[in-house]
mmCIF file of C-alpha atoms and ligand atoms in Angstrom:
data_model
loop_
_atom_site.group_PDB
_atom_site.id
_atom_site.type_symbol
_atom_site.label_atom_id
_atom_site.label_comp_id
_atom_site.label_asym_id
_atom_site.label_seq_id
_atom_site.Cartn_x
_atom_site.Cartn_y
_atom_site.Cartn_z
ATOM 1 C CA MET A 1335 13.074 -11.828 12.840
ATOM 2 C CA ARG A 1336 12.254 -8.938 10.560
ATOM 3 C CA LYS A 1337 15.164 -7.201 8.846
ATOM 4 C CA THR A 1338 14.395 -3.542 8.389
ATOM 5 C CA VAL A 1339 16.031 -0.237 7.631
ATOM 6 C CA LYS A 1340 14.840 2.779 9.578
ATOM 7 C CA ILE A 1341 14.210 5.644 7.167
ATOM 8 C CA VAL A 1342 13.243 9.002 8.709
ATOM 9 C CA GLY A 1343 11.965 7.059 11.718
ATOM 10 C CA ILE A 1344 9.992 4.390 9.856
ATOM 11 C CA GLU A 1345 11.032 0.737 9.732
ATOM 12 C CA VAL A 1346 10.918 -0.451 6.115
ATOM 13 C CA ASP A 1347 11.374 -4.170 5.406
ATOM 14 C CA LYS A 1348 14.598 -5.180 3.677
ATOM 15 C CA LEU A 1349 13.050 -7.656 1.293
ATOM 16 C CA ASP A 1350 13.137 -8.078 -2.452
ATOM 17 C CA PHE A 1351 9.982 -8.907 -4.365
ATOM 18 C CA LEU A 1352 10.432 -12.665 -4.012
ATOM 19 C CA GLU A 1353 10.980 -12.460 -0.265
ATOM 20 C CA ALA A 1354 7.961 -10.173 0.140
ATOM 21 C CA GLN A 1355 5.959 -12.775 -1.728
ATOM 22 C CA GLU A 1356 7.079 -15.498 0.694
ATOM 23 C CA LYS A 1357 6.020 -13.315 3.595
ATOM 24 C CA VAL A 1358 2.583 -12.826 2.094
ATOM 25 C CA ALA A 1359 2.223 -16.586 1.571
ATOM 26 C CA GLU A 1360 2.976 -17.050 5.295
ATOM 27 C CA PHE A 1361 0.335 -14.462 6.188
ATOM 28 C CA LEU A 1362 -2.256 -16.350 4.157
ATOM 29 C CA GLU A 1363 -1.418 -19.554 6.032
ATOM 30 C CA GLY A 1364 -1.846 -17.926 9.448
ATOM 31 C CA ASP A 1365 -4.872 -16.839 11.449
ATOM 32 C CA SER A 1366 -4.038 -13.362 12.654
ATOM 33 C CA LEU A 1367 -4.320 -9.988 10.968
ATOM 34 C CA ASN A 1368 -1.316 -8.687 9.064
ATOM 35 C CA MET A 1369 -1.200 -5.023 8.117
ATOM 36 C CA ILE A 1370 0.742 -4.326 4.929
ATOM 37 C CA PHE A 1371 1.619 -0.735 4.079
ATOM 38 C CA THR A 1372 3.365 0.490 0.983
ATOM 39 C CA PRO A 1373 4.860 3.935 1.602
ATOM 40 C CA ASN A 1374 6.398 6.144 -1.034
ATOM 41 C CA SER A 1375 8.427 9.309 -0.359
ATOM 42 C CA GLU A 1376 5.286 11.330 0.098
ATOM 43 C CA MET A 1377 3.858 9.082 2.788
ATOM 44 C CA LEU A 1378 7.146 8.912 4.686
ATOM 45 C CA LEU A 1379 7.455 12.691 4.593
ATOM 46 C CA ASP A 1380 3.897 12.972 5.923
ATOM 47 C CA ALA A 1381 4.735 10.465 8.669
ATOM 48 C CA VAL A 1382 7.520 12.733 9.922
ATOM 49 C CA LYS A 1383 4.905 15.371 10.666
ATOM 50 C CA ASP A 1384 2.140 13.008 11.700
ATOM 51 C CA ARG A 1385 3.059 11.045 14.826
ATOM 52 C CA GLU A 1386 -0.018 8.856 14.587
ATOM 53 C CA LEU A 1387 0.894 7.786 11.041
ATOM 54 C CA GLU A 1388 4.496 7.141 12.108
ATOM 55 C CA ASN A 1389 3.309 4.804 14.890
ATOM 56 C CA ILE A 1390 0.863 3.041 12.611
ATOM 57 C CA LEU A 1391 3.535 2.330 9.993
ATOM 58 C CA ASN A 1392 5.877 1.077 12.694
ATOM 59 C CA GLU A 1393 3.280 -1.382 13.959
ATOM 60 C CA ALA A 1394 2.666 -2.993 10.585
ATOM 61 C CA GLN A 1395 3.733 -6.566 9.913
ATOM 62 C CA LEU A 1396 5.100 -5.630 6.472
ATOM 63 C CA VAL A 1397 6.213 -2.245 5.100
ATOM 64 C CA ILE A 1398 7.430 -2.263 1.514
ATOM 65 C CA PRO A 1399 9.096 0.555 -0.437
ATOM 66 C CA ASP A 1400 6.578 1.595 -3.076
ATOM 67 C CA GLY A 1401 8.671 4.403 -4.485
ATOM 68 C CA ILE A 1402 12.104 4.951 -5.925
ATOM 69 C CA GLY A 1403 12.719 7.769 -3.413
ATOM 70 C CA VAL A 1404 12.494 5.283 -0.535
ATOM 71 C CA VAL A 1405 15.041 2.978 -2.200
ATOM 72 C CA ILE A 1406 17.415 5.919 -2.811
ATOM 73 C CA ALA A 1407 17.003 7.130 0.779
ATOM 74 C CA SER A 1408 17.877 3.689 2.204
ATOM 75 C CA LYS A 1409 21.370 4.048 0.703
ATOM 76 C CA PHE A 1410 22.135 7.019 2.945
ATOM 77 C CA TYR A 1411 21.653 4.786 5.984
ATOM 78 C CA GLY A 1412 24.270 2.332 4.738
ATOM 79 C CA THR A 1413 21.758 -0.517 4.449
ATOM 80 C CA PRO A 1414 20.337 -0.184 0.954
ATOM 81 C CA LEU A 1415 17.023 -1.752 0.086
ATOM 82 C CA LYS A 1416 17.398 -4.205 -2.775
ATOM 83 C CA GLU A 1417 14.589 -2.930 -4.975
ATOM 84 C CA ARG A 1418 11.314 -1.115 -5.144
ATOM 85 C CA VAL A 1419 8.399 -3.425 -4.331
ATOM 86 C CA THR A 1420 5.169 -1.821 -5.435
ATOM 87 C CA GLY A 1421 1.796 -2.274 -3.802
ATOM 88 C CA VAL A 1422 0.245 -3.104 -7.168
ATOM 89 C CA ASP A 1423 2.814 -5.836 -7.896
ATOM 90 C CA LEU A 1424 2.502 -7.294 -4.400
ATOM 91 C CA SER A 1425 -1.299 -7.203 -4.517
ATOM 92 C CA THR A 1426 -1.137 -9.113 -7.822
ATOM 93 C CA LYS A 1427 0.912 -11.788 -6.054
ATOM 94 C CA ILE A 1428 -1.526 -11.873 -3.138
ATOM 95 C CA LEU A 1429 -4.329 -12.496 -5.631
ATOM 96 C CA GLU A 1430 -2.346 -15.201 -7.454
ATOM 97 C CA LEU A 1431 -1.591 -16.980 -4.201
ATOM 98 C CA GLY A 1432 -5.136 -16.424 -2.943
ATOM 99 C CA ALA A 1433 -6.605 -17.840 -6.163
ATOM 100 C CA LYS A 1434 -4.912 -21.184 -5.478
ATOM 101 C CA LYS A 1435 -6.543 -21.326 -2.040
ATOM 102 C CA ASN A 1436 -9.942 -19.931 -3.084
ATOM 103 C CA SER A 1437 -9.385 -16.985 -0.752
ATOM 104 C CA ARG A 1438 -12.158 -14.515 -0.042
ATOM 105 C CA LEU A 1439 -11.474 -10.877 -0.999
ATOM 106 C CA PHE A 1440 -13.145 -7.611 0.001
ATOM 107 C CA LEU A 1441 -12.401 -4.356 -1.832
ATOM 108 C CA LEU A 1442 -12.987 -1.059 -0.062
ATOM 109 C CA GLY A 1443 -12.388 2.294 -1.726
ATOM 110 C CA ALA A 1444 -12.531 4.344 -4.953
ATOM 111 C CA SER A 1445 -15.728 5.216 -6.832
ATOM 112 C CA GLU A 1446 -18.623 2.744 -7.143
ATOM 113 C CA GLU A 1447 -17.866 2.278 -10.844
ATOM 114 C CA SER A 1448 -14.192 1.672 -10.199
ATOM 115 C CA VAL A 1449 -14.615 -0.753 -7.315
ATOM 116 C CA THR A 1450 -17.267 -2.871 -9.064
ATOM 117 C CA GLY A 1451 -15.177 -2.789 -12.258
ATOM 118 C CA ALA A 1452 -12.074 -3.904 -10.329
ATOM 119 C CA ALA A 1453 -14.045 -6.778 -8.761
ATOM 120 C CA GLU A 1454 -15.123 -7.984 -12.218
ATOM 121 C CA LYS A 1455 -11.597 -7.772 -13.644
ATOM 122 C CA ILE A 1456 -10.141 -9.592 -10.634
ATOM 123 C CA LYS A 1457 -12.709 -12.413 -10.941
ATOM 124 C CA GLU A 1458 -11.782 -12.842 -14.619
ATOM 125 C CA ARG A 1459 -8.033 -12.617 -14.159
ATOM 126 C CA PHE A 1460 -7.569 -14.541 -10.899
ATOM 127 C CA GLN A 1461 -9.948 -17.440 -11.177
ATOM 128 C CA GLY A 1462 -10.347 -18.980 -7.741
ATOM 129 C CA ILE A 1463 -10.515 -15.669 -5.896
ATOM 130 C CA ASP A 1464 -13.914 -15.258 -4.295
ATOM 131 C CA VAL A 1465 -14.834 -11.557 -4.254
ATOM 132 C CA VAL A 1466 -17.176 -11.537 -1.264
ATOM 133 C CA GLY A 1467 -17.820 -7.809 -1.108
ATOM 134 C CA VAL A 1468 -17.094 -4.347 -2.449
ATOM 135 C CA ARG A 1469 -17.761 -0.905 -0.970
ATOM 136 C CA ASN A 1470 -16.939 2.428 -2.545
ATOM 137 C CA GLY A 1471 -14.760 4.829 -0.617
ATOM 138 C CA TYR A 1472 -17.159 7.773 -0.504
ATOM 139 C CA TYR A 1473 -19.011 7.334 2.769
ATOM 140 C CA SER A 1474 -19.525 9.334 5.920
ATOM 141 C CA GLU A 1475 -17.804 8.576 9.192
ATOM 142 C CA ASP A 1476 -20.985 7.248 10.811
ATOM 143 C CA GLU A 1477 -21.075 4.458 8.230
ATOM 144 C CA GLU A 1478 -17.614 3.222 9.144
ATOM 145 C CA GLU A 1479 -18.630 0.749 11.892
ATOM 146 C CA GLN A 1480 -21.251 -0.794 9.669
ATOM 147 C CA ILE A 1481 -18.679 -1.203 6.856
ATOM 148 C CA ILE A 1482 -16.350 -3.055 9.235
ATOM 149 C CA ASP A 1483 -19.254 -5.359 10.213
ATOM 150 C CA GLU A 1484 -19.985 -5.933 6.531
ATOM 151 C CA ILE A 1485 -16.356 -6.937 5.898
ATOM 152 C CA ASN A 1486 -16.401 -9.351 8.839
ATOM 153 C CA GLN A 1487 -19.769 -10.841 7.912
ATOM 154 C CA SER A 1488 -18.530 -11.449 4.371
ATOM 155 C CA GLY A 1489 -15.897 -13.817 5.781
ATOM 156 C CA ALA A 1490 -13.169 -11.996 3.830
ATOM 157 C CA GLU A 1491 -9.607 -13.160 4.375
ATOM 158 C CA ILE A 1492 -7.994 -10.455 2.238
ATOM 159 C CA LEU A 1493 -8.912 -6.779 2.425
ATOM 160 C CA PHE A 1494 -7.611 -4.126 0.027
ATOM 161 C CA VAL A 1495 -8.309 -0.593 1.236
ATOM 162 C CA GLY A 1496 -7.903 2.076 -1.448
ATOM 163 C CA LEU A 1497 -8.935 5.319 0.214
ATOM 164 C CA GLY A 1498 -5.648 7.166 -0.316
ATOM 165 C CA ALA A 1499 -2.989 7.730 2.319
ATOM 166 C CA PRO A 1500 -3.106 8.196 5.282
ATOM 167 C CA ARG A 1501 -6.829 7.538 5.556
ATOM 168 C CA GLN A 1502 -6.531 3.878 4.583
ATOM 169 C CA GLU A 1503 -3.673 3.211 7.049
ATOM 170 C CA LYS A 1504 -5.599 4.924 9.847
ATOM 171 C CA LEU A 1505 -8.761 2.947 9.128
ATOM 172 C CA ILE A 1506 -6.965 -0.405 9.087
ATOM 173 C CA TYR A 1507 -5.128 0.433 12.307
ATOM 174 C CA LYS A 1508 -8.245 1.667 14.092
ATOM 175 C CA TYR A 1509 -10.039 -1.627 13.467
ATOM 176 C CA LYS A 1510 -7.060 -4.007 13.613
ATOM 177 C CA ASP A 1511 -8.426 -5.848 16.659
ATOM 178 C CA ARG A 1512 -11.876 -6.223 15.173
ATOM 179 C CA LEU A 1513 -11.149 -7.126 11.574
ATOM 180 C CA GLY A 1514 -11.311 -10.856 10.883
ATOM 181 C CA VAL A 1515 -9.089 -10.752 7.789
ATOM 182 C CA LYS A 1516 -5.583 -12.214 7.466
ATOM 183 C CA ILE A 1517 -4.251 -9.466 5.224
ATOM 184 C CA ALA A 1518 -5.247 -5.790 5.246
ATOM 185 C CA LEU A 1519 -3.396 -3.844 2.576
ATOM 186 C CA GLY A 1520 -3.235 -0.075 2.160
ATOM 187 C CA PHE A 1521 -3.943 0.057 -1.548
ATOM 188 C CA GLY A 1522 -3.775 3.777 -2.560
ATOM 189 C CA GLY A 1523 -5.111 4.125 -6.084
ATOM 190 C CA GLY A 1524 -4.767 0.362 -6.708
ATOM 191 C CA ILE A 1525 -8.498 -0.198 -7.217
ATOM 192 C CA ASP A 1526 -8.457 2.348 -10.079
ATOM 193 C CA ILE A 1527 -5.523 0.513 -11.651
ATOM 194 C CA PHE A 1528 -7.226 -2.893 -11.415
ATOM 195 C CA SER A 1529 -10.464 -1.497 -12.836
ATOM 196 C CA GLY A 1530 -8.559 0.202 -15.673
ATOM 197 C CA THR A 1531 -9.855 3.674 -14.713
ATOM 198 C CA VAL A 1532 -6.245 4.801 -14.277
ATOM 199 C CA LYS A 1533 -3.432 3.391 -16.399
ATOM 200 C CA ARG A 1534 -0.164 2.344 -14.860
ATOM 201 C CA ALA A 1535 3.017 3.844 -16.294
ATOM 202 C CA PRO A 1536 4.563 1.876 -19.184
ATOM 203 C CA GLU A 1537 7.325 -0.514 -18.140
ATOM 204 C CA PHE A 1538 10.053 1.856 -19.356
ATOM 205 C CA TYR A 1539 9.065 4.456 -16.737
ATOM 206 C CA GLN A 1540 8.712 1.833 -14.029
ATOM 207 C CA LYS A 1541 12.150 0.319 -14.700
ATOM 208 C CA ALA A 1542 13.817 3.740 -14.912
ATOM 209 C CA GLY A 1543 12.317 4.731 -11.551
ATOM 210 C CA LEU A 1544 10.295 7.429 -13.290
ATOM 211 C CA GLU A 1545 6.749 6.308 -12.571
ATOM 212 C CA TRP A 1546 6.220 9.502 -10.529
ATOM 213 C CA PHE A 1547 7.120 11.548 -13.623
ATOM 214 C CA TYR A 1548 4.654 9.640 -15.799
ATOM 215 C CA ARG A 1549 1.878 10.199 -13.245
ATOM 216 C CA PHE A 1550 2.754 13.879 -13.237
ATOM 217 C CA ILE A 1551 2.473 14.290 -17.032
ATOM 218 C CA LYS A 1552 -0.832 12.427 -17.003
ATOM 219 C CA GLN A 1553 -2.211 14.317 -13.988
ATOM 220 C CA PRO A 1554 -0.459 17.729 -13.706
ATOM 221 C CA SER A 1555 -2.667 18.473 -10.681
ATOM 222 C CA ARG A 1556 -0.338 16.139 -8.747
ATOM 223 C CA PHE A 1557 2.482 18.673 -9.094
ATOM 224 C CA MET A 1558 2.482 19.704 -5.436
ATOM 225 C CA ARG A 1559 2.639 16.062 -4.413
ATOM 226 C CA ILE A 1560 5.700 15.472 -6.572
ATOM 227 C CA THR A 1561 7.627 18.324 -4.954
ATOM 228 C CA LYS A 1562 7.681 16.124 -1.847
ATOM 229 C CA LEU A 1563 10.161 13.728 -3.493
ATOM 230 C CA PRO A 1564 13.247 16.045 -3.361
ATOM 231 C CA LYS A 1565 12.175 17.301 0.084
ATOM 232 C CA PHE A 1566 12.050 13.743 1.341
ATOM 233 C CA ILE A 1567 15.459 12.866 -0.170
ATOM 234 C CA LEU A 1568 17.016 15.886 1.518
ATOM 235 C CA LEU A 1569 15.403 15.098 4.844
ATOM 236 C CA ALA A 1570 16.570 11.467 4.699
ATOM 237 C CA MET A 1571 20.103 12.604 3.851
ATOM 238 C CA VAL A 1572 20.225 14.889 6.882
ATOM 239 C CA ASP A 1573 18.541 12.303 9.138
ATOM 240 C CA ALA A 1574 20.980 9.554 8.077
ATOM 241 C CA ALA A 1575 23.995 11.834 8.580
ATOM 242 C CA THR A 1576 22.897 12.984 12.017
ATOM 243 C CA SER A 1577 21.736 9.574 13.247
ATOM 244 C CA LYS A 1578 25.275 8.207 12.760
ATOM 245 C CA TYR A 1579 26.578 10.399 15.566
HETATM 246 N N1 UDP B 768 -10.734 7.839 -2.523
HETATM 247 C C1 UDP B 768 -11.816 7.294 -1.843
HETATM 248 N N2 UDP B 768 -12.527 8.092 -0.991
HETATM 249 C C2 UDP B 768 -12.207 9.387 -0.773
HETATM 250 C C3 UDP B 768 -11.070 9.934 -1.450
HETATM 251 C C4 UDP B 768 -10.359 9.118 -2.321
HETATM 252 O O1 UDP B 768 -12.126 6.132 -1.995
HETATM 253 O O2 UDP B 768 -12.884 10.045 0.016
HETATM 254 C C5 UDP B 768 -9.980 6.966 -3.452
HETATM 255 C C6 UDP B 768 -9.825 7.548 -4.842
HETATM 256 O O3 UDP B 768 -10.996 7.305 -5.587
HETATM 257 C C7 UDP B 768 -8.626 6.776 -5.345
HETATM 258 C C8 UDP B 768 -7.808 6.535 -4.068
HETATM 259 O O4 UDP B 768 -8.679 6.825 -2.980
HETATM 260 O O5 UDP B 768 -9.032 5.528 -5.852
HETATM 261 C C9 UDP B 768 -6.584 7.438 -3.916
HETATM 262 O O6 UDP B 768 -5.740 7.302 -4.986
HETATM 263 P P1 UDP B 768 -4.292 7.974 -5.010
HETATM 264 O O7 UDP B 768 -3.622 7.509 -6.258
HETATM 265 O O8 UDP B 768 -4.398 9.445 -4.771
HETATM 266 O O9 UDP B 768 -3.629 7.251 -3.751
HETATM 267 P P2 UDP B 768 -2.346 7.668 -2.926
HETATM 268 O O10 UDP B 768 -1.325 8.145 -3.938
HETATM 269 O O11 UDP B 768 -2.803 8.750 -1.977
HETATM 270 O O12 UDP B 768 -1.944 6.433 -2.202
#
């Protein structure tokens, strides 16, 4: 039985990093597809306005809180999440576990340079992982079906989709009955982080829950996206207060 906390209508798993890791290990042992999504405040706020995204998140097998705002919001509902579990940290674990089993990985998303660079870095760092395919994320809609066939023909067991939210979640959901993989992860900008194109915030910012602030100083164009954090906190506060009655 999954233990979750419902935050602004979305069920988020109540797991710490170690427990999330165990879940992922189970997924790799199984045969069916497991959708893993990693919402932050911004994605949850978008889901409130986007019914389709809300349903997709609620049908996932694992939803982890990739954002300090989500952890803060869980406290209003009286069932606090233990910690932030980031998509990048969980994907690292998936690759470590996959490396031991010689799992096959497909990377979809980001620029051609970034996705091929990420594949190279992953092969070096996680020896045992078989990168069976890469595809950049700049394609037209008519190519989508053929990309899904390519993923299936590659025999991939793990699929990381880094197209940005909510496009990646919608793609995974649309093809959930056709994809032959065991794990399909919504990866955001994860491919850029693995390739080294984008640097992750230093540990100080991560531990202080200030990774969003670091991203903002590095990319001021993200300003409008960051304003969603206080909006989300406020919305969760009101939602938690009203859902008690
Ligand atoms: N991207 C892509 N195709 C597109 C638009 C974006 O593959 O048409 C990639 C982009 O190169 C980047 C990722 O999607 O690697 C989005 O990164 P971001 O950090 O914005 O993710 P989010 O915060 O939305 O999860």
